[in-house]
Amino acid sequence: MLTRRSVFKPDGLKKLDFEYVPPRLPHREEYVERLVDFLRPIIERPGAISERVLITGRSGTGKTVTAKKTGEIMERIARNRGKKLIYAHVNCRATGSKFALVQRIIHQVAPALPVRGYGPIELLHALWDYLNEHDCFLLLTLDEIDYYIRTTGEDIVYELTRLTDEVKNVPQRINFIFISRNGGFLNVLSPSTLSKFRPQERFDFPPYNELQLRDILTERVKEAFNENCVSEEIIDFIARNTCKYGHGDARYAIQLLLAAGLIADRDGYPMVIPEHVREAQEKTDPRLRDEDIVVLNEHQKLLLLALARSLADRKEAVFLPIEEVEEAYNVVCEEYSKQPVGRVMLHALASELKAAGIIVIDSNFRLGLDGVKAEVMERFLENLLGKGR
Ligand SMILES: Nc1ncnc2c1ncn2[C@@H]1O[C@H](COP(=O)(O)OP(=O)(O)OP(=O)(O)O)[C@@H](O)[C@H]1O
Ligand SMILES: [Mg+2]
């Protein structure tokens, strides 16, 4: 059998996934160290205090990956000292309700705990009991917490932090890393939540500059690509374009690298050439965050695909009536052999997509796509959903 050579290493695609935490984080190592230093008392003086830290910074500045790396290191330090520390990372964007949020936390910390039939507050208490019984400490990252507070309200933050604040003379077991694009959400918290929230330390991550992006890309290329498949010139090209069009967003840089590699493979090239990067740029939009789309449920994705297709057909339209999108949605469902949901449910799905900041809805409940080219969104979803029938 003829096997075609790929520019990627066998597990290279995994190394370009947004979930992947690379061994080194160029230009964020110092932040990791500072975070570990700040959080170290959790291990050295276990239970003395519930630590809270807030990380802010615009999209693609490495907030999520830095928190995960910090969690890895903290777990390792604890293990070496014979202490039990669990790191849990919950993206609040992917959790539509209070219950879903708590469920996700429990799932990561104590998968054996039964969650059905309990309310969120009961579950939080069960979590607390679990940590106590196992003499375990938790470092919990609530990622994109601003999003959660905007859409679901603040009370779960209040409850979570109250859990640790109200108990006196027993060890504090839950520590927090909060992540948000900016600190604006602090202004909408009520004084009672704010007093509990009180991050003792705050880190603001600046966007990457061209040289920094170059270092990040160089490391990733070594991990993901076969030797001599991506030249320094290509890395410079991507870094420069990311600064120019992507606001120094490392996610965009890695998306471009991945897309360019896939195009090289598609065309049977032994290496990535500048034209592949240019084509990748055509197909990639810095405002499309793949992780936002990946976490959507199936019918949200199908509806979004229907909207993207309709808008790609109707290039002059800013908004389309939901009836029109519904027709396209029914066609999409047929293509993917899915039972379409009814009108009421479809409205709910559209509202959820709006709350997630992915689509816009005008006062007549017409749907639109603001930031991203419809065709780019369409292609992305088709890749995600597979080819259909
Ligand atoms: N210093 C770095 N070294 C290596 N990879 C990095 C670095 N910073 C960011 N990345 C990579 O860039 C992508 C985006 O980073 P990350 O998800 O941490 O951004 P973010 O600040 O959380 O963005 P958002 O606000 O959109 O969630 C990820 O694939 C991440 O692995
Ligand atoms: Mg993030």
Short mmCIF file of N, CA, C and O in Angstrom, two decimals, residues 268-344:
data_model
loop_
_atom_site.label_atom_id
_atom_site.label_comp_id
_atom_site.label_asym_id
_atom_site.label_seq_id
_atom_site.Cartn_x
_atom_site.Cartn_y
_atom_site.Cartn_z
N GLY A 268 -0.39 17.38 -1.12
CA GLY A 268 0.72 16.45 -1.29
C GLY A 268 2.09 17.10 -1.29
O GLY A 268 3.03 16.60 -1.90
N TYR A 269 2.22 18.24 -0.58
CA TYR A 269 3.52 18.89 -0.48
C TYR A 269 4.34 18.29 0.65
O TYR A 269 3.78 17.93 1.69
N PRO A 270 5.66 18.22 0.48
CA PRO A 270 6.50 17.69 1.57
C PRO A 270 6.73 18.72 2.67
O PRO A 270 7.30 18.40 3.71
N MET A 271 6.34 19.96 2.44
CA MET A 271 6.55 21.01 3.45
C MET A 271 5.49 22.10 3.29
O MET A 271 4.80 22.15 2.28
N VAL A 272 5.40 22.93 4.33
CA VAL A 272 4.46 24.06 4.27
C VAL A 272 5.12 25.20 3.52
O VAL A 272 6.27 25.56 3.80
N ILE A 273 4.43 25.78 2.56
CA ILE A 273 4.96 26.93 1.82
C ILE A 273 4.09 28.16 2.10
O ILE A 273 2.96 28.02 2.59
N PRO A 274 4.61 29.35 1.83
CA PRO A 274 3.85 30.57 2.16
C PRO A 274 2.43 30.59 1.59
O PRO A 274 1.50 31.06 2.26
N GLU A 275 2.24 30.06 0.40
CA GLU A 275 0.90 30.08 -0.17
C GLU A 275 -0.07 29.26 0.68
O GLU A 275 -1.26 29.59 0.76
N HIS A 276 0.42 28.22 1.33
CA HIS A 276 -0.44 27.45 2.24
C HIS A 276 -0.88 28.32 3.41
O HIS A 276 -2.02 28.23 3.86
N VAL A 277 0.04 29.14 3.89
CA VAL A 277 -0.31 30.03 5.01
C VAL A 277 -1.34 31.05 4.54
O VAL A 277 -2.31 31.35 5.23
N ARG A 278 -1.12 31.57 3.35
CA ARG A 278 -2.08 32.56 2.83
C ARG A 278 -3.46 31.93 2.67
O ARG A 278 -4.48 32.52 3.03
N GLU A 279 -3.49 30.72 2.16
CA GLU A 279 -4.79 30.05 2.02
C GLU A 279 -5.40 29.77 3.40
O GLU A 279 -6.60 29.94 3.61
N ALA A 280 -4.54 29.37 4.33
CA ALA A 280 -5.02 29.12 5.70
C ALA A 280 -5.67 30.37 6.27
O ALA A 280 -6.69 30.32 6.95
N GLN A 281 -5.06 31.51 5.95
CA GLN A 281 -5.60 32.76 6.46
C GLN A 281 -6.97 33.08 5.88
O GLN A 281 -7.82 33.63 6.57
N GLU A 282 -7.16 32.73 4.63
CA GLU A 282 -8.46 32.85 3.98
C GLU A 282 -9.51 32.09 4.78
O GLU A 282 -10.65 32.49 4.88
N LYS A 283 -9.08 30.92 5.29
CA LYS A 283 -10.03 29.96 5.87
C LYS A 283 -10.18 30.10 7.37
O LYS A 283 -11.00 29.42 7.97
N THR A 284 -9.32 30.89 7.98
CA THR A 284 -9.31 30.95 9.44
C THR A 284 -9.67 32.36 9.85
O THR A 284 -9.26 33.31 9.20
N ASP A 285 -10.44 32.48 10.87
CA ASP A 285 -10.80 33.80 11.32
C ASP A 285 -10.39 33.95 12.77
O ASP A 285 -10.75 33.12 13.60
N PRO A 286 -9.62 35.00 13.09
CA PRO A 286 -9.17 35.15 14.48
C PRO A 286 -10.34 35.28 15.46
O PRO A 286 -10.17 35.04 16.64
N ARG A 287 -11.52 35.64 14.93
CA ARG A 287 -12.65 35.81 15.86
C ARG A 287 -13.42 34.52 16.08
O ARG A 287 -14.33 34.48 16.90
N LEU A 288 -13.06 33.50 15.31
CA LEU A 288 -13.73 32.22 15.51
C LEU A 288 -12.92 31.39 16.50
O LEU A 288 -11.82 30.96 16.19
N ARG A 289 -13.45 31.22 17.68
CA ARG A 289 -12.74 30.41 18.68
C ARG A 289 -13.27 29.00 18.59
O ARG A 289 -14.41 28.74 18.96
N ASP A 290 -12.43 28.11 18.10
CA ASP A 290 -12.91 26.74 17.90
C ASP A 290 -13.47 26.14 19.19
O ASP A 290 -14.45 25.43 19.18
N GLU A 291 -12.85 26.48 20.32
CA GLU A 291 -13.31 25.85 21.56
C GLU A 291 -14.72 26.29 21.94
O GLU A 291 -15.43 25.57 22.61
N ASP A 292 -15.13 27.47 21.46
CA ASP A 292 -16.51 27.90 21.74
C ASP A 292 -17.51 27.07 20.97
O ASP A 292 -18.64 26.85 21.40
N ILE A 293 -17.11 26.65 19.78
CA ILE A 293 -18.03 25.94 18.90
C ILE A 293 -18.05 24.45 19.25
O ILE A 293 -19.11 23.82 19.27
N VAL A 294 -16.88 23.93 19.57
CA VAL A 294 -16.77 22.50 19.88
C VAL A 294 -17.68 22.11 21.04
O VAL A 294 -18.27 21.03 21.04
N VAL A 295 -17.82 22.98 22.03
CA VAL A 295 -18.60 22.62 23.23
C VAL A 295 -20.12 22.72 23.01
O VAL A 295 -20.88 22.33 23.89
N LEU A 296 -20.54 23.25 21.89
CA LEU A 296 -22.00 23.36 21.65
C LEU A 296 -22.61 21.98 21.54
O LEU A 296 -21.94 21.02 21.13
N ASN A 297 -23.90 21.86 21.87
CA ASN A 297 -24.54 20.57 21.68
C ASN A 297 -24.91 20.39 20.21
O ASN A 297 -24.81 21.32 19.40
N GLU A 298 -25.32 19.19 19.88
CA GLU A 298 -25.45 18.84 18.47
C GLU A 298 -26.44 19.76 17.72
O GLU A 298 -26.15 20.24 16.62
N HIS A 299 -27.58 20.02 18.34
CA HIS A 299 -28.56 20.82 17.62
C HIS A 299 -28.18 22.29 17.55
O HIS A 299 -28.54 22.99 16.60
N GLN A 300 -27.42 22.75 18.53
CA GLN A 300 -26.87 24.11 18.41
C GLN A 300 -25.94 24.17 17.20
O GLN A 300 -25.96 25.13 16.43
N LYS A 301 -25.13 23.13 17.04
CA LYS A 301 -24.21 23.09 15.90
C LYS A 301 -24.99 23.04 14.57
O LYS A 301 -24.65 23.73 13.61
N LEU A 302 -26.03 22.21 14.55
CA LEU A 302 -26.81 22.08 13.31
C LEU A 302 -27.49 23.39 12.95
O LEU A 302 -27.51 23.81 11.79
N LEU A 303 -28.01 24.07 13.97
CA LEU A 303 -28.66 25.35 13.72
C LEU A 303 -27.64 26.39 13.22
O LEU A 303 -27.91 27.16 12.29
N LEU A 304 -26.48 26.37 13.86
CA LEU A 304 -25.44 27.31 13.46
C LEU A 304 -24.99 27.05 12.02
O LEU A 304 -24.76 27.99 11.24
N LEU A 305 -24.88 25.78 11.69
CA LEU A 305 -24.52 25.43 10.31
C LEU A 305 -25.59 25.94 9.35
O LEU A 305 -25.29 26.50 8.28
N ALA A 306 -26.86 25.74 9.72
CA ALA A 306 -27.96 26.21 8.87
C ALA A 306 -27.88 27.72 8.67
O ALA A 306 -28.04 28.23 7.56
N LEU A 307 -27.61 28.43 9.76
CA LEU A 307 -27.52 29.89 9.66
C LEU A 307 -26.33 30.30 8.78
O LEU A 307 -26.46 31.18 7.92
N ALA A 308 -25.19 29.64 9.00
CA ALA A 308 -24.00 29.98 8.23
C ALA A 308 -24.24 29.74 6.73
O ALA A 308 -23.91 30.57 5.89
N ARG A 309 -24.87 28.62 6.42
CA ARG A 309 -25.15 28.31 5.01
C ARG A 309 -26.12 29.32 4.42
O ARG A 309 -25.93 29.79 3.30
N SER A 310 -27.17 29.64 5.18
CA SER A 310 -28.15 30.59 4.66
C SER A 310 -27.50 31.94 4.39
O SER A 310 -27.77 32.58 3.37
N LEU A 311 -26.64 32.36 5.30
CA LEU A 311 -26.00 33.67 5.12
C LEU A 311 -24.97 33.64 4.00
O LEU A 311 -24.76 34.64 3.31
N ALA A 312 -24.33 32.48 3.81
CA ALA A 312 -23.37 32.36 2.72
C ALA A 312 -24.11 32.46 1.38
O ALA A 312 -23.57 32.97 0.39
N ASP A 313 -25.35 32.00 1.36
CA ASP A 313 -26.17 32.11 0.14
C ASP A 313 -26.73 33.51 -0.06
O ASP A 313 -27.00 33.93 -1.17
N ARG A 314 -26.98 34.17 1.07
CA ARG A 314 -27.63 35.49 1.00
C ARG A 314 -26.63 36.53 1.48
O ARG A 314 -26.78 37.10 2.56
N LYS A 315 -25.61 36.76 0.69
CA LYS A 315 -24.49 37.59 1.14
C LYS A 315 -24.90 39.02 1.46
O LYS A 315 -24.20 39.72 2.19
N GLU A 316 -26.03 39.47 0.92
CA GLU A 316 -26.43 40.85 1.15
C GLU A 316 -27.16 41.01 2.50
O GLU A 316 -27.37 42.12 2.95
N ALA A 317 -27.53 39.88 3.12
CA ALA A 317 -28.36 39.98 4.33
C ALA A 317 -27.52 40.09 5.60
O ALA A 317 -26.52 39.39 5.77
N VAL A 318 -27.91 41.01 6.49
CA VAL A 318 -27.28 41.08 7.81
C VAL A 318 -27.99 40.10 8.73
O VAL A 318 -27.37 39.33 9.46
N PHE A 319 -29.32 40.12 8.67
CA PHE A 319 -30.13 39.23 9.50
C PHE A 319 -31.07 38.41 8.62
O PHE A 319 -31.49 38.88 7.56
N LEU A 320 -31.40 37.21 9.08
CA LEU A 320 -32.39 36.39 8.37
C LEU A 320 -33.50 36.00 9.33
O LEU A 320 -33.23 35.67 10.49
N PRO A 321 -34.76 36.01 8.85
CA PRO A 321 -35.87 35.61 9.71
C PRO A 321 -35.68 34.16 10.16
O PRO A 321 -35.17 33.34 9.38
N ILE A 322 -36.11 33.86 11.36
CA ILE A 322 -35.87 32.52 11.89
C ILE A 322 -36.58 31.46 11.05
O ILE A 322 -36.09 30.34 10.93
N GLU A 323 -37.70 31.84 10.40
CA GLU A 323 -38.41 30.88 9.55
C GLU A 323 -37.49 30.39 8.42
O GLU A 323 -37.49 29.21 8.08
N GLU A 324 -36.74 31.34 7.87
CA GLU A 324 -35.86 31.00 6.77
C GLU A 324 -34.73 30.09 7.25
O GLU A 324 -34.36 29.11 6.58
N VAL A 325 -34.20 30.42 8.42
CA VAL A 325 -33.12 29.60 8.98
C VAL A 325 -33.67 28.21 9.34
O VAL A 325 -32.98 27.20 9.19
N GLU A 326 -34.92 28.19 9.78
CA GLU A 326 -35.53 26.91 10.17
C GLU A 326 -35.60 25.97 8.96
O GLU A 326 -35.32 24.77 9.09
N GLU A 327 -35.95 26.51 7.81
CA GLU A 327 -35.99 25.67 6.60
C GLU A 327 -34.62 25.06 6.34
O GLU A 327 -34.49 23.86 6.08
N ALA A 328 -33.61 25.91 6.40
CA ALA A 328 -32.24 25.42 6.17
C ALA A 328 -31.86 24.39 7.23
O ALA A 328 -31.19 23.39 6.95
N TYR A 329 -32.32 24.65 8.46
CA TYR A 329 -32.02 23.73 9.56
C TYR A 329 -32.63 22.35 9.31
O TYR A 329 -32.00 21.32 9.54
N ASN A 330 -33.87 22.34 8.81
CA ASN A 330 -34.51 21.06 8.51
C ASN A 330 -33.73 20.28 7.45
O ASN A 330 -33.59 19.06 7.55
N VAL A 331 -33.23 21.02 6.48
CA VAL A 331 -32.43 20.37 5.43
C VAL A 331 -31.14 19.79 6.04
O VAL A 331 -30.75 18.65 5.77
N VAL A 332 -30.50 20.60 6.88
CA VAL A 332 -29.26 20.16 7.52
C VAL A 332 -29.52 18.89 8.36
O VAL A 332 -28.75 17.93 8.32
N CYS A 333 -30.63 18.90 9.09
CA CYS A 333 -30.95 17.74 9.92
C CYS A 333 -31.12 16.49 9.07
O CYS A 333 -30.67 15.40 9.43
N GLU A 334 -31.76 16.68 7.93
CA GLU A 334 -31.95 15.54 7.05
C GLU A 334 -30.59 15.02 6.56
O GLU A 334 -30.33 13.82 6.56
N GLU A 335 -29.74 15.98 6.19
CA GLU A 335 -28.41 15.61 5.70
C GLU A 335 -27.64 14.79 6.73
O GLU A 335 -26.93 13.85 6.39
N TYR A 336 -27.77 15.17 8.00
CA TYR A 336 -27.04 14.47 9.06
C TYR A 336 -27.89 13.40 9.75
O TYR A 336 -27.53 12.92 10.82
N SER A 337 -29.02 13.08 9.16
CA SER A 337 -29.93 12.05 9.70
C SER A 337 -30.29 12.32 11.16
O SER A 337 -30.20 11.44 12.01
N LYS A 338 -30.68 13.56 11.44
CA LYS A 338 -31.11 13.91 12.80
C LYS A 338 -32.56 14.35 12.76
O LYS A 338 -32.99 15.00 11.80
N GLN A 339 -33.26 14.05 13.84
CA GLN A 339 -34.63 14.50 13.98
C GLN A 339 -34.62 15.98 14.33
O GLN A 339 -34.08 16.36 15.36
N PRO A 340 -35.19 16.86 13.50
CA PRO A 340 -35.17 18.29 13.85
C PRO A 340 -36.03 18.60 15.07
O PRO A 340 -37.02 17.91 15.31
N VAL A 341 -35.64 19.61 15.85
CA VAL A 341 -36.46 20.01 16.99
C VAL A 341 -37.53 20.99 16.49
O VAL A 341 -37.41 21.56 15.40
N GLY A 342 -38.57 21.18 17.31
CA GLY A 342 -39.67 22.05 16.91
C GLY A 342 -39.34 23.52 17.06
O GLY A 342 -38.26 23.89 17.52
N ARG A 343 -40.29 24.37 16.66
CA ARG A 343 -40.07 25.81 16.62
C ARG A 343 -39.68 26.41 17.97
O ARG A 343 -38.74 27.22 18.08
N VAL A 344 -40.37 25.97 19.02
CA VAL A 344 -40.11 26.55 20.34
C VAL A 344 -38.68 26.24 20.78
O VAL A 344 -37.92 27.11 21.24
#
